[in-house]
XYZ file of C-alpha atoms in Angstrom:
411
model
C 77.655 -13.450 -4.880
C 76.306 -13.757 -1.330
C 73.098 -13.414 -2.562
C 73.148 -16.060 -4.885
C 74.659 -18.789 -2.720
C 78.085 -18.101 -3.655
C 80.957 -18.026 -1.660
C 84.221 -15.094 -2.332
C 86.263 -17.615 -4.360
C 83.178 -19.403 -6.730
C 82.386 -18.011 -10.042
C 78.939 -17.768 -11.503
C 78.386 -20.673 -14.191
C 77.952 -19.385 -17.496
C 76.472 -21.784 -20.367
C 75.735 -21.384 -23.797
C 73.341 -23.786 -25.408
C 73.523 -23.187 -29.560
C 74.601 -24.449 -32.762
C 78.123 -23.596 -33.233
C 79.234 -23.317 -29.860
C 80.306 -26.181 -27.272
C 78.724 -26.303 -24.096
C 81.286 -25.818 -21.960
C 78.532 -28.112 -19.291
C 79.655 -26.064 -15.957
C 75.567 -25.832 -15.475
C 75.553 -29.564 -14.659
C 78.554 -29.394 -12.347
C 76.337 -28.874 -9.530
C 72.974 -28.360 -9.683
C 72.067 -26.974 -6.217
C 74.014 -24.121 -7.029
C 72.783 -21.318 -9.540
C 73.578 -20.472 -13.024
C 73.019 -18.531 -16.273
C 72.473 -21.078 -19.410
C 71.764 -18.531 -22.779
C 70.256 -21.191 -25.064
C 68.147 -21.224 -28.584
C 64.543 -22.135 -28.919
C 65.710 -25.606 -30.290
C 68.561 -26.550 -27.539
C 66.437 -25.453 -24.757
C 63.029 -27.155 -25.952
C 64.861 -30.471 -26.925
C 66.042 -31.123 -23.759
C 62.536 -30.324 -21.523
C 61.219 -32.714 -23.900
C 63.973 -35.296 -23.237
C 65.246 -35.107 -27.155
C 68.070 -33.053 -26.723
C 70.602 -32.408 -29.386
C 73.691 -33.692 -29.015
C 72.865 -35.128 -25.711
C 73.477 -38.903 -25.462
C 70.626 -41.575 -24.353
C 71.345 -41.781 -20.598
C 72.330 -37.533 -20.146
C 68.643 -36.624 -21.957
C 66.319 -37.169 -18.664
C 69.446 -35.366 -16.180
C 69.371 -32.290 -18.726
C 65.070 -32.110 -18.551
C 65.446 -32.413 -15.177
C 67.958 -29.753 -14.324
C 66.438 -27.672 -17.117
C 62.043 -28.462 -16.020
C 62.647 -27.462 -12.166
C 63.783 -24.096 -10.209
C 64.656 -22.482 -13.194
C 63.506 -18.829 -14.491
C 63.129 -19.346 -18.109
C 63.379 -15.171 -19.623
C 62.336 -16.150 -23.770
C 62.783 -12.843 -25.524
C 60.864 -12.206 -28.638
C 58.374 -14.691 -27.388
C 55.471 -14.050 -30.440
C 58.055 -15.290 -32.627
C 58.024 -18.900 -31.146
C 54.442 -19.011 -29.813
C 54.667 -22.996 -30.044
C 57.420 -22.577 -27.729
C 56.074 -20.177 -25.562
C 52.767 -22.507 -24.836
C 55.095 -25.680 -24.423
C 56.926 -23.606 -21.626
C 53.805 -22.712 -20.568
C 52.090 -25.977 -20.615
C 55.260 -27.899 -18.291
C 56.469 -24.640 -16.576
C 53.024 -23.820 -14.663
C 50.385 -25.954 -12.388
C 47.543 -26.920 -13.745
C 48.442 -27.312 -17.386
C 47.449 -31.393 -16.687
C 51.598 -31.510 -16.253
C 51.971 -30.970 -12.497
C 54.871 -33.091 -10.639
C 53.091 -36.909 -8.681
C 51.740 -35.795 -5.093
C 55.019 -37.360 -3.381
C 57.619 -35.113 -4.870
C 55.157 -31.899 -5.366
C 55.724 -30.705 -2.146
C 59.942 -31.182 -2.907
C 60.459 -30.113 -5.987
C 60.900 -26.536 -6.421
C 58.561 -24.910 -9.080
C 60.122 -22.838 -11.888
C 58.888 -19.585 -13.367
C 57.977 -18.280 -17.090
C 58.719 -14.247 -17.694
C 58.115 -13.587 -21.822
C 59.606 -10.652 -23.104
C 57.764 -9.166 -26.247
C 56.645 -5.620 -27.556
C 53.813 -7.281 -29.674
C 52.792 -10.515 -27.688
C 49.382 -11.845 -27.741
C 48.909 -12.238 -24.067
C 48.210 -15.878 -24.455
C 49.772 -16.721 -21.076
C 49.514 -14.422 -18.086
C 51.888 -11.239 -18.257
C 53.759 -11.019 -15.161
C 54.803 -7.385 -15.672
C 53.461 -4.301 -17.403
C 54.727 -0.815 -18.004
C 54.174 0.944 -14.687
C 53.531 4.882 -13.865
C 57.035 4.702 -12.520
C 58.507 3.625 -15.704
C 56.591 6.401 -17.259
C 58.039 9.308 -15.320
C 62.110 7.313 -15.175
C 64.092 9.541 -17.519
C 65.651 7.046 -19.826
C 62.759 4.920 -19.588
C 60.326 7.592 -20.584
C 62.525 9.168 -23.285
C 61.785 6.035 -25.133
C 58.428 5.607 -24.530
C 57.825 8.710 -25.853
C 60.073 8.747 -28.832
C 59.544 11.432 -31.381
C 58.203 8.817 -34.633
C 55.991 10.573 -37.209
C 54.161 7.998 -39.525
C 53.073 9.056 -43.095
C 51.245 7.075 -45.194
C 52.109 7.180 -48.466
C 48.972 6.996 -51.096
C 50.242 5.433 -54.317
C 50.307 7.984 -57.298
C 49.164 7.336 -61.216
C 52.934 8.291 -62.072
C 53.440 5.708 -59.669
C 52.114 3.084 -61.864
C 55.038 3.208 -64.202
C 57.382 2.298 -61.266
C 58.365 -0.718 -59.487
C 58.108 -1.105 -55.489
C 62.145 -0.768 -55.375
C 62.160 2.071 -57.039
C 59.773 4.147 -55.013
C 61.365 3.121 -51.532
C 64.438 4.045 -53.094
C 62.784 7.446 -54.062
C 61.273 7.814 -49.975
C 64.495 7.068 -48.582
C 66.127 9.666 -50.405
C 63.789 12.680 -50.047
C 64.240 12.237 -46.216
C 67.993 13.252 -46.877
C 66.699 15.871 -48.540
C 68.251 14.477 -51.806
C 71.861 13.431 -50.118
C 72.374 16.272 -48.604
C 71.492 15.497 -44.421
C 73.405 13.939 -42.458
C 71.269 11.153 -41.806
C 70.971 7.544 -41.586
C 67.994 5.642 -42.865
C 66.510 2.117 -42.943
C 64.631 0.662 -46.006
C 62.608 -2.056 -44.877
C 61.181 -4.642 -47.768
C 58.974 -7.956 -47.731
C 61.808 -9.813 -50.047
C 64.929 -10.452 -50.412
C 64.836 -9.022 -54.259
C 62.774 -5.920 -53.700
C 65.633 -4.964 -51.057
C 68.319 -5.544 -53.650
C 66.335 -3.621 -56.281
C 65.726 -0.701 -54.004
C 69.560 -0.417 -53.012
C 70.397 -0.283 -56.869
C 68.155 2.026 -57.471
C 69.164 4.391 -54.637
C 72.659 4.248 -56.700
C 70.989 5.834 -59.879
C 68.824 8.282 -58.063
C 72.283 9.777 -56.719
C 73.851 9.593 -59.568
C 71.066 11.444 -61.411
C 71.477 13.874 -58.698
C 75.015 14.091 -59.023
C 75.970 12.790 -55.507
C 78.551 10.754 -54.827
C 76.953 7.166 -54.221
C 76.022 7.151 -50.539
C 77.044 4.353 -48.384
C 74.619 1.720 -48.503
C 73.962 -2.113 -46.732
C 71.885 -4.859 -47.465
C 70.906 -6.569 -44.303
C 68.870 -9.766 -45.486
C 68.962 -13.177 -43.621
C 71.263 -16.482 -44.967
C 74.637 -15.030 -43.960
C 77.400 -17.372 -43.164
C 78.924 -16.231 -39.559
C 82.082 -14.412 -41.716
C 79.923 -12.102 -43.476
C 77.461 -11.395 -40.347
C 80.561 -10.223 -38.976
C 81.042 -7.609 -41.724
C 77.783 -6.529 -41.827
C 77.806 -5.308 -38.071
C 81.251 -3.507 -38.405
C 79.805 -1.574 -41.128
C 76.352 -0.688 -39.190
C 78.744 0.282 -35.930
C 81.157 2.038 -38.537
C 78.270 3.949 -39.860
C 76.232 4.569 -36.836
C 73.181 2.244 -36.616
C 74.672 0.008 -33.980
C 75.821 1.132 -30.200
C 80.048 1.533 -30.777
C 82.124 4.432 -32.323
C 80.914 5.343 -35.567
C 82.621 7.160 -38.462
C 82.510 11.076 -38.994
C 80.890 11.854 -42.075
C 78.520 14.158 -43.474
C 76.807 11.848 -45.920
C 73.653 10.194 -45.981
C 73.767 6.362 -45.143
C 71.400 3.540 -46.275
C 70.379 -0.011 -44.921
C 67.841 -2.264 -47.172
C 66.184 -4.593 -44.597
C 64.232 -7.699 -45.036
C 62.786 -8.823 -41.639
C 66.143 -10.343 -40.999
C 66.880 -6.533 -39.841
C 63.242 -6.609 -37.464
C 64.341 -8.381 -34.379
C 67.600 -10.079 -32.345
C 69.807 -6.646 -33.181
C 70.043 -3.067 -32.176
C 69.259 -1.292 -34.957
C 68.743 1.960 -34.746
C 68.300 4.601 -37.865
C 66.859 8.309 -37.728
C 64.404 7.467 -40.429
C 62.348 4.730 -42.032
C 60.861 3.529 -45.021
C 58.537 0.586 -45.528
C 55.636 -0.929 -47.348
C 52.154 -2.419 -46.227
C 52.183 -4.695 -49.616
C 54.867 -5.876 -51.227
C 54.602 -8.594 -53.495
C 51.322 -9.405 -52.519
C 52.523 -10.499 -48.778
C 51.040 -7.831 -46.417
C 53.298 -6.780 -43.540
C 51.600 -8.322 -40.284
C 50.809 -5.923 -36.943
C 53.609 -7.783 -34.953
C 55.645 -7.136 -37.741
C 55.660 -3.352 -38.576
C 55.847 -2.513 -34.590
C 59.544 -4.328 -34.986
C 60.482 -2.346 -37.683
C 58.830 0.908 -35.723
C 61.006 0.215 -33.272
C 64.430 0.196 -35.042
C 64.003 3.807 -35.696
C 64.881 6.775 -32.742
C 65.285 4.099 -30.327
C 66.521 5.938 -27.532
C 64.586 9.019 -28.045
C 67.336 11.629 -29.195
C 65.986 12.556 -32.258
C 62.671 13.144 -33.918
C 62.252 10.371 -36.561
C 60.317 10.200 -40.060
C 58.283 7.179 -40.792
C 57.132 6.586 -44.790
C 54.945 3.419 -45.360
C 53.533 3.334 -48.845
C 50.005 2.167 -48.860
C 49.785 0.266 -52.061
C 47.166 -0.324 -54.383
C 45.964 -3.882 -54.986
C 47.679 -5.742 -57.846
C 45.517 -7.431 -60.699
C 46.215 -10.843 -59.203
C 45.105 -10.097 -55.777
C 42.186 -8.382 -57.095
C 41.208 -11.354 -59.141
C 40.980 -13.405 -56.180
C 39.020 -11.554 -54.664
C 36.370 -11.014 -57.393
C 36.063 -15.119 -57.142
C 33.178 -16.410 -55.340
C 34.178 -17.763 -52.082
C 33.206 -21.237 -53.307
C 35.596 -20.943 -56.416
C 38.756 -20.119 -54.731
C 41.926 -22.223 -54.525
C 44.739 -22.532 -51.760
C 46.223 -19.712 -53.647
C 43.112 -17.489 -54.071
C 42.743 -18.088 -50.340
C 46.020 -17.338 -48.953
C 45.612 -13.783 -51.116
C 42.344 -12.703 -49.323
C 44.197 -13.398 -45.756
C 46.729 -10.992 -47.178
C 44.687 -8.380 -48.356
C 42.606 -9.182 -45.272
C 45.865 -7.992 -43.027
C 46.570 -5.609 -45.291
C 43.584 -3.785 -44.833
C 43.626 -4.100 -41.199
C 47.091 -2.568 -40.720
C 46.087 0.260 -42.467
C 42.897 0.870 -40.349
C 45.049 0.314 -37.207
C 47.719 2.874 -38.347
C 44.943 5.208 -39.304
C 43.568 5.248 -36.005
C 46.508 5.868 -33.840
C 46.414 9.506 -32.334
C 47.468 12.201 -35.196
C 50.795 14.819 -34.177
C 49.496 17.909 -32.918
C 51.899 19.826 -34.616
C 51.197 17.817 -38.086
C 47.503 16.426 -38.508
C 48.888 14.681 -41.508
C 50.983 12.452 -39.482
C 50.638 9.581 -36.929
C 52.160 8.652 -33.501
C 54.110 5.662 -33.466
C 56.187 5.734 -30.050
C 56.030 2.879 -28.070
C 52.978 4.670 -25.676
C 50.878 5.566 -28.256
C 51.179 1.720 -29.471
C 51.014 0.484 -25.922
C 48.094 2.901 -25.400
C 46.406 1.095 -28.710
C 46.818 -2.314 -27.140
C 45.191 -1.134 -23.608
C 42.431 0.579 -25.342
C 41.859 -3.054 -27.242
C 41.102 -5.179 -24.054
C 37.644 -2.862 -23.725
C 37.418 -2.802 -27.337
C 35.837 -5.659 -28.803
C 35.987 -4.517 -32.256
C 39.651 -2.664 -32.071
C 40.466 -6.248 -30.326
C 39.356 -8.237 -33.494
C 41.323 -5.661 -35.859
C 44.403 -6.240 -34.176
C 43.454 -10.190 -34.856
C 43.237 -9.737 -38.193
C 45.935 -7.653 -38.263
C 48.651 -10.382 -37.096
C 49.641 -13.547 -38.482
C 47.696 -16.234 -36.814
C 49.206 -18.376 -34.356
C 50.428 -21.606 -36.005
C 49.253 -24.657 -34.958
C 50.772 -27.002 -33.070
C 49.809 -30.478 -31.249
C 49.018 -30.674 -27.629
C 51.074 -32.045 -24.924
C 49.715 -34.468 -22.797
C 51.342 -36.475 -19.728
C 50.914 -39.726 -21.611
C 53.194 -38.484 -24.173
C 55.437 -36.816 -21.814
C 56.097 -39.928 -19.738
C 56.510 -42.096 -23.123
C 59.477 -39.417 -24.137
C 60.905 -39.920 -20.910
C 61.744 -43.514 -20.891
C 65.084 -42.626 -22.930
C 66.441 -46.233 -21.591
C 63.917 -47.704 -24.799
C 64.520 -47.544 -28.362
């Protein structure tokens, strides 16, 4: 507490600043003195841009003030929100055409931007890097160098006469060695109904085996708050989140859509994904998030499956169009098999196990080690571009349209 200002008796201020909670507004109670605010992308961004929700006419330019100066803004998972991360960017740092009028520059005090992200595109300056240190700490390097063994799955002829489900299912199950390991595993599918399919036909597969039906969970996004809650008693129940977890000696199964690839702390001994599924190719940014919900701490030596699949006839047709002759939906199926192809030459280059050439290193330092390599690597560079969904666009902030939001006293 001394360090922060505080004297024996004061507590530390702790806001929250999201939908479905109250802010309890101890922040603003003084604002000379410190305090922790945990906010969403849309309560925090609202008010720097003196719009924020729930916030009444005469409050909005107090709350961009408090929130635009001596403040360390830490935004987690920053390449999901890279409009967010540039607006930050754009009134957080000098020079951005933003900066505070000559008379109070030398007054106010100047806040600071620290992004957090495994897969970011470095689009504003990284403040800190993995370190040689970090590399020898014992925890730290246990999960750098996390056992994760990629396979890539080539797609069969017998595989023609069954549906995406049904071969993840299939995956998911060999690395149980039929239901018989003790292990826990996480499916992860592009959609909502291929994750359904797959858990039903996981059922069948065990029943053809004559297992006893393993216990399974669908973790998919558009939960009300009730059944969130009973999804992450299960996953603690079961072992794939930090708590006590049930002795068993079965198997245990969670279908993921990317609902299950960032904002939890899932962690499985295996994995099985796709590259295509339903002609939407997993992006680069994408398929490191689900790498890393598997062996996260580095205890155990983790299986990775990714079926490479073949082309569909529809994709293929749009392709075979010349350029000229494409629609917005021949289009947006070229990008897609554009990324698709480029995660799969990424993946293939990534150094190969020495103990199995037929498998690939996915820890976090051999994917780290792929992005270093990139920045005197033109061409690896441009791969990883294609790779990744593109940036979306976004308008630019200038001070004329700054000042014209802050005059909250107009309607």
């Amino acid at each position: 507490k001394a360090g922060l200002g505080l004297a024996a008796a004061d507590s530390l201020p702790i806001s929250t600043l999201r939908g479905q909670f109250a802010d309890n507004r101890e922040w603003l109670n003084d604002p000379s003195g410190p305090a922790i605010v945990v906010g969403t992308v849309d309560m925090i961004g609202s008010r720097l841009l003196f719009e924020g929700y729930g916030v009444s006419r005469k409050m909005r330019p107090f709350h961009a003030g408090f929130l635009g100066s001596d403040c360390l803004f830490v935004l987690d998972e920053s390449h999901l929100v890279p409009p967010f991360e540039e607006l930050l960017n754009t009134v957080l740092c000098e020079g951005k055409g933003l900066d505070a009028d000559d008379e109070v520059a030398g007054v106010l005090p100047a806040s600071t931007l620290l992004t957090l992200s495994a897969t970011g595109r470095d689009e504003v300056k990284v403040m800190t890097e993995i370190e040689q240190d970090d590399l020898t700490h014992p925890v730290a390097k246990k999960r750098l160098f996390a056992k994760k063994r990629l396979t890539l799955v080539e797609p069969t002829e017998a595989d023609d006469d069954h549906d995406l489900g049904q071969r993840l299912a299939r995956e998911a199950w060999d690395l149980t060695d039929r239901g018989c390991l003790n292990e826990k595993v996480i499916v992860f599918c592009n959609s909502r109904k291929t994750a359904i399919n797959a858990e039903k036909e996981l059922a069948k597969i065990a029943k053809i085996d004559k297992k006893a039906a393993p216990p399974t969970q669908l973790f998919v996004g558009s939960r009300r708050v009730f059944e969130r809650n009973q999804v992450a008693q299960w996953l603690t129940k079961h072992g794939f989140l930090p708590g006590e977890p049930e002795v068993t000696n079965r198997p245990r199964f969670v279908f993921a859509t990317s609902a299950g690839e960032v904002g939890v702390d899932l962690d499985a001994d295996h994995m099985v994904g796709d590259l295509l599924g339903g002609a939407v190719a997993c992006s680069w940014e994408r398929m490191i998030q689900r790498f890393g919900r598997v062996n996260r701490r580095g205890d155990g030596n983790a299986q990775v499956r990714i079926l490479s699949d073949s082309v569909d006839k529809k994709m293929q047709a749009s392709l075979n169009k010349e350029e000229g002759k494409r629609n917005a939906n021949d289009l947006e199926l070229v990008i897609q098999h554009q990324r698709y192809h480029a995660v799969k030459v990424l993946l293939s280059t990534l150094p190969k196990n020495g103990d199995q050439e037929s498998t690939y290193d996915v820890s976090p330092e051999s994917l780290r080690q792929l992005k270093l390599r990139s920045k005197n690597d033109p061409e690896l560079a441009l791969q990883i571009e294609k790779a990744s969904t593109a940036a979306p666009l976004r308008p630019a902030l200038t001070r004329p349209i700054l000042d014209a939001w802050s005059m909250t006293s107009l309607e």
